[in-house]
Tab-separated table of C-alpha atoms in Angstrom:
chain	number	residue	atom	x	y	z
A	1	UNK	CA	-74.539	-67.145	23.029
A	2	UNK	CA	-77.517	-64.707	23.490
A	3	UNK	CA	-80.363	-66.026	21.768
A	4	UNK	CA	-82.756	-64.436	19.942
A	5	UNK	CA	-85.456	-62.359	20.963
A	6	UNK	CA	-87.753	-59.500	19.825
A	7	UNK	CA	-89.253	-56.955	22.523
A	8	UNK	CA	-92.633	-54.647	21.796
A	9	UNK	CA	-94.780	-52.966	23.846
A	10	UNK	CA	-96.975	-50.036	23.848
A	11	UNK	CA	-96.044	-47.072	21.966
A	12	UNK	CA	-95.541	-44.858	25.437
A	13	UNK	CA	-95.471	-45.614	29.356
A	14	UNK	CA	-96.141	-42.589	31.216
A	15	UNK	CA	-95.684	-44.358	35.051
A	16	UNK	CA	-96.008	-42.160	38.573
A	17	UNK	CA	-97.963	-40.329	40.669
A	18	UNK	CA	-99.944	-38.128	39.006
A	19	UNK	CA	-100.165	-39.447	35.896
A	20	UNK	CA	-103.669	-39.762	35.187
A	21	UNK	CA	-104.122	-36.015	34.704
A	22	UNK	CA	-102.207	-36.387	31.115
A	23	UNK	CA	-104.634	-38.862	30.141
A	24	UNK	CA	-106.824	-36.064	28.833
A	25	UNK	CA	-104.040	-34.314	26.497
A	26	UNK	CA	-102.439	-38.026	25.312
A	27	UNK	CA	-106.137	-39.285	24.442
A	28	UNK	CA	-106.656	-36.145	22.360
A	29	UNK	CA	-103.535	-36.964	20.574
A	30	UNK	CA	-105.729	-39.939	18.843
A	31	UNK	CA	-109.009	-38.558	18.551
A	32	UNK	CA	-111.881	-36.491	19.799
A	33	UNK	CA	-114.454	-38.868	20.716
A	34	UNK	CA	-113.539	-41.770	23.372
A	35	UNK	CA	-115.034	-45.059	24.089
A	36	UNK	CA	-114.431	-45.175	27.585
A	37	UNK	CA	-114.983	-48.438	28.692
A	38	UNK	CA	-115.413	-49.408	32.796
A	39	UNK	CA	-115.586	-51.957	35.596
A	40	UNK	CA	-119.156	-52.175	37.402
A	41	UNK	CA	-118.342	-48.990	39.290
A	42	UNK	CA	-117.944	-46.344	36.839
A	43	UNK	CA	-118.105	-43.701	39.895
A	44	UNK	CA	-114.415	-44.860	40.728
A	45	UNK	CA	-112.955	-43.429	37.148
A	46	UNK	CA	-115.176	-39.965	37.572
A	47	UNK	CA	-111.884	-38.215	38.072
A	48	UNK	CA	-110.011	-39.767	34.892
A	49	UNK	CA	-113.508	-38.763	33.346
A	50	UNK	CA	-113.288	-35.339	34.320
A	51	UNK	CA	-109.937	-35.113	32.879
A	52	UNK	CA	-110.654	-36.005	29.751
A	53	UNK	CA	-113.929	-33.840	29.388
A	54	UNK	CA	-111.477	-31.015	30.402
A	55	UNK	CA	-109.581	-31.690	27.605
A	56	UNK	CA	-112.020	-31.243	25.177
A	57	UNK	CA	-113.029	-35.064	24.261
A	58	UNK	CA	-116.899	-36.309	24.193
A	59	UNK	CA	-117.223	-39.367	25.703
A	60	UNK	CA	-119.295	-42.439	25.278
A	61	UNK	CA	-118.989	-44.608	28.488
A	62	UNK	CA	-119.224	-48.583	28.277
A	63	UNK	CA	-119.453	-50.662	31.388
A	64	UNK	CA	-118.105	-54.236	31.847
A	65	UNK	CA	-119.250	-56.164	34.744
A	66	UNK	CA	-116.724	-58.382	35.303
A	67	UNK	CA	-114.690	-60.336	33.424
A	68	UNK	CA	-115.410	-59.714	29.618
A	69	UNK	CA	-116.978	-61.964	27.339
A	70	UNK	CA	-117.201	-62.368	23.486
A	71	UNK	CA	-120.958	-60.920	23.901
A	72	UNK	CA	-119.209	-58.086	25.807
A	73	UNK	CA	-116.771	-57.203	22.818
A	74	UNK	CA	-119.569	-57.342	20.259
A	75	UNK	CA	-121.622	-55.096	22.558
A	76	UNK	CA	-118.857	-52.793	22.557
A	77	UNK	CA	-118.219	-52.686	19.290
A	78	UNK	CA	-121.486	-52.029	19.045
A	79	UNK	CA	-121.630	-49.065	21.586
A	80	UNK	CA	-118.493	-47.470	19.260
A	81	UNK	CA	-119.650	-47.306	16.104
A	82	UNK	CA	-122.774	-45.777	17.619
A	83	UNK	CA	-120.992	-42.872	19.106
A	84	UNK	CA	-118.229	-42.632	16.268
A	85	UNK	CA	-115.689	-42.921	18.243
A	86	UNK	CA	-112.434	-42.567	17.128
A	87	UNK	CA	-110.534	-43.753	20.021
A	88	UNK	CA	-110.357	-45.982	23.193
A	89	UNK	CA	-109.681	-45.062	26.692
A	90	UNK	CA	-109.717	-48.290	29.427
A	91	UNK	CA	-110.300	-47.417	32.848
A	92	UNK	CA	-109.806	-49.874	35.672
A	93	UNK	CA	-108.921	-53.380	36.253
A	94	UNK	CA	-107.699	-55.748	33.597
A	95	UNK	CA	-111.273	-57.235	32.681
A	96	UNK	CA	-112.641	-53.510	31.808
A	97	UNK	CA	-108.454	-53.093	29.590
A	98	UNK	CA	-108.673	-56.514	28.340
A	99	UNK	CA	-112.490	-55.519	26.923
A	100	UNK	CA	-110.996	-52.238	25.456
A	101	UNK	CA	-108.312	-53.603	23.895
A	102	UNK	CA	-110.801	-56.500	21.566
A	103	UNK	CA	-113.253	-53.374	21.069
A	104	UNK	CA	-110.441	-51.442	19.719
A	105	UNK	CA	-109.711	-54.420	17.550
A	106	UNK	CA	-112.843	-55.344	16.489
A	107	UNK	CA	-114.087	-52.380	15.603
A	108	UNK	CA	-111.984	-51.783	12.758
A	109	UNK	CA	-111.833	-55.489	11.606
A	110	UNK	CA	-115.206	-56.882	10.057
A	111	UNK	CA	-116.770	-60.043	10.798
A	112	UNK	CA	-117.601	-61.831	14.366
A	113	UNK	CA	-115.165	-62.307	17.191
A	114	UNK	CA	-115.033	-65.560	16.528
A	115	UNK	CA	-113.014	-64.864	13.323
A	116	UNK	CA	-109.740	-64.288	15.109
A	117	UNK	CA	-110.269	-65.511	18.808
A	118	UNK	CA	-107.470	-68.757	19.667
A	119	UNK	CA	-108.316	-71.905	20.330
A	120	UNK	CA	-112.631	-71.662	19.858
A	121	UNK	CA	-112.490	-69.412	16.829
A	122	UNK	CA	-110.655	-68.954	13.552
A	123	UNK	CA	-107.774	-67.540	14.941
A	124	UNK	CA	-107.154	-65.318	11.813
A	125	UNK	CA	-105.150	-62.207	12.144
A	126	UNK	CA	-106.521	-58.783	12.222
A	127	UNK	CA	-106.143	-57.657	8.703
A	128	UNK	CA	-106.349	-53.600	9.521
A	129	UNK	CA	-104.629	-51.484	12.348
A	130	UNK	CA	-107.311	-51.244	15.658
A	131	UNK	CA	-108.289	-47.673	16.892
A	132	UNK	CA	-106.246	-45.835	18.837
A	133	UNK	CA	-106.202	-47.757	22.397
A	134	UNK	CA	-104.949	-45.948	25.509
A	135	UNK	CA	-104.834	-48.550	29.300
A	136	UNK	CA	-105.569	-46.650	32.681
A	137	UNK	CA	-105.745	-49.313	34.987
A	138	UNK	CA	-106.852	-48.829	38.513
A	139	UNK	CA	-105.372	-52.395	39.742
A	140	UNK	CA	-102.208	-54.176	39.828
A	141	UNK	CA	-101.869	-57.618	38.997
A	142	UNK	CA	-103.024	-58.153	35.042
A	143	UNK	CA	-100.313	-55.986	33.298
A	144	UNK	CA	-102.645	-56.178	30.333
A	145	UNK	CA	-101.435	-51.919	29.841
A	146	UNK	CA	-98.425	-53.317	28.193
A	147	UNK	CA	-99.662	-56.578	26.431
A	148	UNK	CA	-100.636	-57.653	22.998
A	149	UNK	CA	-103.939	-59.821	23.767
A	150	UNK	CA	-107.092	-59.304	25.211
A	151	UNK	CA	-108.747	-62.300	27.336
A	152	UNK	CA	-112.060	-63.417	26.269
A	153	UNK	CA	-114.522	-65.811	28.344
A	154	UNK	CA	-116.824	-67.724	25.827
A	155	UNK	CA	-119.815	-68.466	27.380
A	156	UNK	CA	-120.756	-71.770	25.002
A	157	UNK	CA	-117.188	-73.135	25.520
A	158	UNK	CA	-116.362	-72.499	29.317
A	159	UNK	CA	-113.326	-71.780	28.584
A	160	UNK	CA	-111.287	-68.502	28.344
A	161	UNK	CA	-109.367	-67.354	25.464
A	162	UNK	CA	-107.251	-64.635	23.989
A	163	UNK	CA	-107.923	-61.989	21.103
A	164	UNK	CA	-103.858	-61.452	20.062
A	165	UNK	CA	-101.985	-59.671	17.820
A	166	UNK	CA	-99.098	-57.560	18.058
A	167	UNK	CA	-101.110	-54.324	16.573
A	168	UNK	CA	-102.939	-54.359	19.878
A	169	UNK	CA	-100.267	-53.134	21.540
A	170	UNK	CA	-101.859	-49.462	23.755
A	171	UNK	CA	-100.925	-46.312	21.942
A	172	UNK	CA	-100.195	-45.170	25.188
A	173	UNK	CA	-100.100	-46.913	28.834
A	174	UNK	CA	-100.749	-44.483	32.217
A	175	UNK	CA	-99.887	-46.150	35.366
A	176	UNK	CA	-100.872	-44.128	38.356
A	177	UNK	CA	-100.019	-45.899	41.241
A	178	UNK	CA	-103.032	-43.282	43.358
A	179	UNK	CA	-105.683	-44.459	41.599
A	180	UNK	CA	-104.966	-48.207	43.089
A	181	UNK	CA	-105.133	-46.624	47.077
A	182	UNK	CA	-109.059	-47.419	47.131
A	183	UNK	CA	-108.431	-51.078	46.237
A	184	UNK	CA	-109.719	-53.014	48.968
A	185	UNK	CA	-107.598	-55.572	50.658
A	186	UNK	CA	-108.908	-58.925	48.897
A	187	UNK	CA	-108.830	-57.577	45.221
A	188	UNK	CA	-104.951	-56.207	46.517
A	189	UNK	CA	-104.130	-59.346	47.233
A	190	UNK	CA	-105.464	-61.514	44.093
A	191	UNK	CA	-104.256	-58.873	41.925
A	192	UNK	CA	-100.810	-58.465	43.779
A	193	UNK	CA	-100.602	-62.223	43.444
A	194	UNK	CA	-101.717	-62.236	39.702
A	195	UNK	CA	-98.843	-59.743	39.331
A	196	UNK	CA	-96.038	-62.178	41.121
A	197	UNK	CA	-96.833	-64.920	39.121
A	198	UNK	CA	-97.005	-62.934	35.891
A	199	UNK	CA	-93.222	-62.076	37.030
A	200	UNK	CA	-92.298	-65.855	37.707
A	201	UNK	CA	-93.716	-67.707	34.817
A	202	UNK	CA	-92.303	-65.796	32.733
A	203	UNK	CA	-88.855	-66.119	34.197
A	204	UNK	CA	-88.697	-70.053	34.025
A	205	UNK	CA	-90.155	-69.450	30.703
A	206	UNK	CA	-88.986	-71.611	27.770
A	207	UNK	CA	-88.753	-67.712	25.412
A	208	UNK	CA	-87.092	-66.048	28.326
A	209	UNK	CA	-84.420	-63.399	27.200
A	210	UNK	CA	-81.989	-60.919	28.931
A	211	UNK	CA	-84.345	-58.204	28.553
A	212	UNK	CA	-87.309	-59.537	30.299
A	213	UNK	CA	-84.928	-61.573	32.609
A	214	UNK	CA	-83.832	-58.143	33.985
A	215	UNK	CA	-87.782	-56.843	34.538
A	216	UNK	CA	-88.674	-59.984	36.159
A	217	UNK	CA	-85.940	-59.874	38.819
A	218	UNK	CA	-86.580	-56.909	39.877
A	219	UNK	CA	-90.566	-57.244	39.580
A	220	UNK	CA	-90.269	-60.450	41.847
A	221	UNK	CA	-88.199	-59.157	44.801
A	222	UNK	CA	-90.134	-55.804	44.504
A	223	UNK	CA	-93.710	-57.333	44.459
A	224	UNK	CA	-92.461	-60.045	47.468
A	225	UNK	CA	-91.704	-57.041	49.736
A	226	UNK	CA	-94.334	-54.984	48.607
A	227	UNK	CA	-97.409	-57.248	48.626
A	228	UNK	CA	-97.994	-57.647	52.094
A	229	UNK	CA	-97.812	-54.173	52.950
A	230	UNK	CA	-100.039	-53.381	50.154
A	231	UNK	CA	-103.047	-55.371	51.715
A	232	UNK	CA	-102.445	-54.145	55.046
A	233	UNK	CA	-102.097	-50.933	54.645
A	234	UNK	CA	-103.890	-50.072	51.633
A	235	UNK	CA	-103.106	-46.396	51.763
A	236	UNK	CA	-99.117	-46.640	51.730
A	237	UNK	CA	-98.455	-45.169	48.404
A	238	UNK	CA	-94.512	-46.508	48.267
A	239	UNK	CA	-96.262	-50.016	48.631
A	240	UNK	CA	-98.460	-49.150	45.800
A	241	UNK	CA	-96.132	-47.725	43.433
A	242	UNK	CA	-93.842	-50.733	44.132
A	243	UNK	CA	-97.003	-53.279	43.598
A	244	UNK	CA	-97.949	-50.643	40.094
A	245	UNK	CA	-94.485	-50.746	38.859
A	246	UNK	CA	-94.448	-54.414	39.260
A	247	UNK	CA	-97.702	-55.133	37.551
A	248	UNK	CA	-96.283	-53.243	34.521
A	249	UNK	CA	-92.830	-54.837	34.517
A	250	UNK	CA	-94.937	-58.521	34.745
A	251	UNK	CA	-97.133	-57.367	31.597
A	252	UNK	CA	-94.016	-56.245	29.613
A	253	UNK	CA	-92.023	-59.990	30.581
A	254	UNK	CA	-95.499	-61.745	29.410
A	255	UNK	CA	-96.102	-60.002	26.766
A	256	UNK	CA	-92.189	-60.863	25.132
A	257	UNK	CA	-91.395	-64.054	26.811
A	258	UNK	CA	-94.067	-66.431	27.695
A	259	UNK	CA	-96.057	-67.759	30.810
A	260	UNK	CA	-96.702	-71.649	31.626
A	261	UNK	CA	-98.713	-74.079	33.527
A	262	UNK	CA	-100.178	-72.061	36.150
A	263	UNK	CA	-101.898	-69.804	33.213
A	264	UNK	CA	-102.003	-72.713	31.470
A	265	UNK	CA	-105.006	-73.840	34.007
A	266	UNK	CA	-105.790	-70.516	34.733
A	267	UNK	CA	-108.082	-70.271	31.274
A	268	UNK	CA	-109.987	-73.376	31.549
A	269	UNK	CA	-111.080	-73.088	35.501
A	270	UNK	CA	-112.225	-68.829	34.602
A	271	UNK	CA	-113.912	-70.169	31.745
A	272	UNK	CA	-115.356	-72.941	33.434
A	273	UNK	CA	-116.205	-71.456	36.816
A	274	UNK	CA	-117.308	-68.231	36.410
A	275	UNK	CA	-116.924	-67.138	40.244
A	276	UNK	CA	-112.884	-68.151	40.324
A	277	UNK	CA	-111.303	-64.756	40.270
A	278	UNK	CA	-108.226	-65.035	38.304
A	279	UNK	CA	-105.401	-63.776	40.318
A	280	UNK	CA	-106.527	-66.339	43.709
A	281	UNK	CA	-106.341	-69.395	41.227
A	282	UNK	CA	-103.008	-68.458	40.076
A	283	UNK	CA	-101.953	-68.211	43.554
A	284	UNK	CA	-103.416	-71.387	44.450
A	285	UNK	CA	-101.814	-73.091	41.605
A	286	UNK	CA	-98.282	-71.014	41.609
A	287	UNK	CA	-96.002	-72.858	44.560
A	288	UNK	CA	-97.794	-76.508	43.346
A	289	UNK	CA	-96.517	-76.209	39.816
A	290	UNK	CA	-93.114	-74.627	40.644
A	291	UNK	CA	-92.510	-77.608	43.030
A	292	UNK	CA	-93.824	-80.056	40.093
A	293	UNK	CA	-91.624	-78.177	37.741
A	294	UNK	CA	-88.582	-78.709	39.444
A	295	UNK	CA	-89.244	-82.364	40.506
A	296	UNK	CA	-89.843	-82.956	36.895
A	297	UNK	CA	-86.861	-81.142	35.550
A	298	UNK	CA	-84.498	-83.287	37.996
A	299	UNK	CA	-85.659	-86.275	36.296
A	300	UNK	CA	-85.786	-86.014	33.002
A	301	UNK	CA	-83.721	-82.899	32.448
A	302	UNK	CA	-80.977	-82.583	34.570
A	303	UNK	CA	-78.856	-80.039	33.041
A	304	UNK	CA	-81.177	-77.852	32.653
A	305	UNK	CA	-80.205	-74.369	33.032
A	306	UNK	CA	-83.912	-73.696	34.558
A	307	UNK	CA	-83.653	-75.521	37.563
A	308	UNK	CA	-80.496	-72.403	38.826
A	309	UNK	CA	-83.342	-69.866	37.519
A	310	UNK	CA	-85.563	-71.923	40.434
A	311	UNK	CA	-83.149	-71.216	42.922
A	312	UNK	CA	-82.814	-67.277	42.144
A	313	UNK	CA	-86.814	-67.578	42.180
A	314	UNK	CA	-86.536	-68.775	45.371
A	315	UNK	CA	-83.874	-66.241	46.544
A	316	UNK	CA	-85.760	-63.282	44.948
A	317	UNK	CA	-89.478	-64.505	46.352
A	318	UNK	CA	-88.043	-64.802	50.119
A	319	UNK	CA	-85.289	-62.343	50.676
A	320	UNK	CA	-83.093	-64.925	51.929
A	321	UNK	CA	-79.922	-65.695	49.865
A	322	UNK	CA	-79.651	-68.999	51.246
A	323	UNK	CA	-83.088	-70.327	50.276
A	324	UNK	CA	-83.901	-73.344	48.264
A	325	UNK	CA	-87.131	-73.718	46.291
A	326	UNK	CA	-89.035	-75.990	49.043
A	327	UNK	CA	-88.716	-72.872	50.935
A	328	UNK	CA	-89.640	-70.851	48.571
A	329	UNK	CA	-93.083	-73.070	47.878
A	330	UNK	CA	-93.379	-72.840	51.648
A	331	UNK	CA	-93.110	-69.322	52.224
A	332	UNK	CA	-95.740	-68.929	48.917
A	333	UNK	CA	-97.622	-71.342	50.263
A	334	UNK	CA	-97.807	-69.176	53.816
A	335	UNK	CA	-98.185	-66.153	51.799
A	336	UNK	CA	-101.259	-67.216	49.875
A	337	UNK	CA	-102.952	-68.224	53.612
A	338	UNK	CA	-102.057	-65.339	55.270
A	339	UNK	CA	-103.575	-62.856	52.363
A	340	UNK	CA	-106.937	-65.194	52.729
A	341	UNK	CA	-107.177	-66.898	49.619
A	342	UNK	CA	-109.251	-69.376	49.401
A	343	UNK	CA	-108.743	-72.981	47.898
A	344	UNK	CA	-110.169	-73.852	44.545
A	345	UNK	CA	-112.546	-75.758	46.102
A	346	UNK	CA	-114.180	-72.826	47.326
A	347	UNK	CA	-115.473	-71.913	43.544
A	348	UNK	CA	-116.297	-74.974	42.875
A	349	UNK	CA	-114.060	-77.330	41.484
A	350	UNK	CA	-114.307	-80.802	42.350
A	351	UNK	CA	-112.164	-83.547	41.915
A	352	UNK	CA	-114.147	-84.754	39.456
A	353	UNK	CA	-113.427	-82.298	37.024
A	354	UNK	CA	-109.423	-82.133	37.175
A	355	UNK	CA	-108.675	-84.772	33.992
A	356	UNK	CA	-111.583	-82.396	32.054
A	357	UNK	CA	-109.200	-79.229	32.840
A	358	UNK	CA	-105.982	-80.989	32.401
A	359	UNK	CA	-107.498	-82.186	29.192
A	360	UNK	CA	-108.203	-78.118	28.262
A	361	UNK	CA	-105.540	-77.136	29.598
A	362	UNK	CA	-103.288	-78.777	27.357
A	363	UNK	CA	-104.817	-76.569	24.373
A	364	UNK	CA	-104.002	-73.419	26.016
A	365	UNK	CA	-101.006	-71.095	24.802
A	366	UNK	CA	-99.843	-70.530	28.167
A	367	UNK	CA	-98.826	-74.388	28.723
A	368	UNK	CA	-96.292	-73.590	26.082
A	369	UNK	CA	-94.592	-71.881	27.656
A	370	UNK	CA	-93.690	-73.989	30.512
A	371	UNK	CA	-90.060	-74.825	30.813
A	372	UNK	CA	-90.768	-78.490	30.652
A	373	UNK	CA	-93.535	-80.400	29.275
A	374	UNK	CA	-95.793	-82.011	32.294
A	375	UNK	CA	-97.305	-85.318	31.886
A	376	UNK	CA	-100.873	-85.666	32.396
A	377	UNK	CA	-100.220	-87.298	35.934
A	378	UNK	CA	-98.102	-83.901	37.056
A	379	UNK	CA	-101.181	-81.579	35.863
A	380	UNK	CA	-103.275	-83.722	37.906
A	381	UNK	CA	-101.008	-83.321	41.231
A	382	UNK	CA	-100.813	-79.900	40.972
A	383	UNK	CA	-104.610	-79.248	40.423
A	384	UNK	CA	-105.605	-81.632	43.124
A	385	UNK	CA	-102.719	-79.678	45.689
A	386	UNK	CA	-104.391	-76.895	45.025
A	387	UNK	CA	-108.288	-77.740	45.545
């Protein structure tokens, strides 16, 4: 029996190369005057800027630094309602989307972020439609063009959360594979690898369904092949596209099935150490807790119809039709290393604070997800594999 499931995403995908230059003409659709909000380098989204201003829009551009905070949405907020604007364009990476998307929220919802922010806040939902929210990113890894929540770090916490609601769903999501070619062979990687495990997770899933079963096997195999090439040869637009195309499919899986351990974790180490970039701690964590997965499903859950979705994991990540999953957390494993990305250790974390994140980690949204509930002692492996 097919179970049940619900899929929504963002009102319109325009994907290819190219595709920026309607972001002008689909922005006007919504409104005249855009918040455009940026990573630290708004040079690198002059030519989506000079799109738009051909169009006809006045624009108000907002810079995020790096990953966005609650101070960062109320600053934005702040920086809209100044400039009446009617509508939201996000340019670049999926800190400067994820801040777009809460602005866009927030700015037509009253009160303090805290209000409706999981797991530190109120969690209340947004009681009136956000503005008009368009996603342009320049990476791929985050999907967040295609998702429903924004991630927030707050500061006082240490810990990362998300702003979510299904009326934050983009008005419209552009994916131009050329605007990723200047991406420089780290962020390619930790992105790339964001985007793999954003394809995995939610796989194994415990809200899987056919629909996003059929994006995430082709997202996997794609990314696998395409990853590598990506990083090495940045300027190899069919490597690009496939890397873009799986970044989207991996936001549209997330944002209808569910993710699990390794996002799980992911929340409390960003939030706690501020340097960890998101996509290398996923990495670092992804092989550990699909080999603790499995070893935990084979002994306290047999039957379960996960463990075969393990196998096509494995069969989908290496190519090799043959493979089991130790070689599939092998050839991860040797993937991660060869793409340079360092242990957690390197940010920071200690030993000494694993049972603190395994403790957070628990609270997170992402942990359930995870097709089997991990004791304490199986959080703490896979943390301390990974440092």
């Amino acid at each position: 029996m097919v179970i049940p499931f619900e899929l929504a995403t963002a009102a319109r995908i325009v994907f290819g190369v190219g595709a920026a230059a309607q972001v002008g003409a689909i922005a006007g659709e919504h409104g005249r005057r855009a918040l455009v909000v940026t990573g630290r380098d708004p040079t690198r989204t002059e030519p989506v800027l000079e799109v738009m201003r051909a169009a006809g829009l006045e624009l108000a551009v907002f810079t995020v630094a790096g990953e966005p905070t609650v101070a960062d949405a109320e600053r934005g907020v702040a920086a809209a309602r100044a400039s009446a604007c009617d509508v939201v364009v996000a340019v670049g990476g999926g800190s400067p989307l994820d801040a777009g998307k809460a602005i866009a929220a927030l700015v037509r919802n009253p009160g303090p972020p805290l209000d409706y922010l999981e797991v530190v806040g109120r969690g209340r939902p947004l009681a009136h439609d956000p503005a008009p929210f368009i996603a342009v990113p320049t990476t791929a890894g985050t999907g967040s063009e295609v998702t429903r929540n924004a991630v927030l770090a707050a500061s006082e916490q240490r810990v990362k959360v998300s702003l979510r609601s299904p009326k934050m769903l983009p008005r419209a999501a552009i994916v131009d594979p050329a605007l990723t070619l200047s991406l420089p062979p780290l962020v390619t990687a930790d992105c790339g690898l964001d985007a793999l495990t954003q394809l995995i997770e939610p796989f194994v899933s415990r809200k899987a369904n056919p629909i996003t079963d059929a994006l995430c096997r082709d997202g996997i195999a794609r990314a696998a092949r395409a990853l590598p090439r990506a990083v090495a040869e940045g300027r190899d637009l069919d490597a690009r596209s496939d890397m873009a195309l799986a970044s989207l499919l991996g936001g549209l899986a997330l944002a209808n099935a569910a993710l699990g351990a390794v996002h799980g974790f992911a929340g409390p180490i960003g939030g706690a150490f501020a340097g960890a970039p998101h996509g290398a701690v996923c990495a670092r964590l992804l092989p550990e807790v699909l080999r603790i997965n499995a070893r935990a499903l084979h002994r306290r859950d047999p039957g379960s119809p996960v463990l075969a979705r393990l196998d096509e994991v494995a069969r989908l990540v290496t190519g090799d039709p043959a493979a089991t999953l130790d070689q599939a957390v092998d050839h991860l494993r040797a993937l991660v290393a060869s793409l340079q990305i360092r242990p957690l250790s390197a940010y920071g974390v200690q030993a000494a604070d694993l049972p603190g994140l395994v403790e957070r980690s628990r609270r997170a949204s992402s942990m359930k997800g995870n097709p089997i509930e991990l004791t304490d002692a199986e959080l703490h492996e896979a943390l301390a594999a990974a440092l």
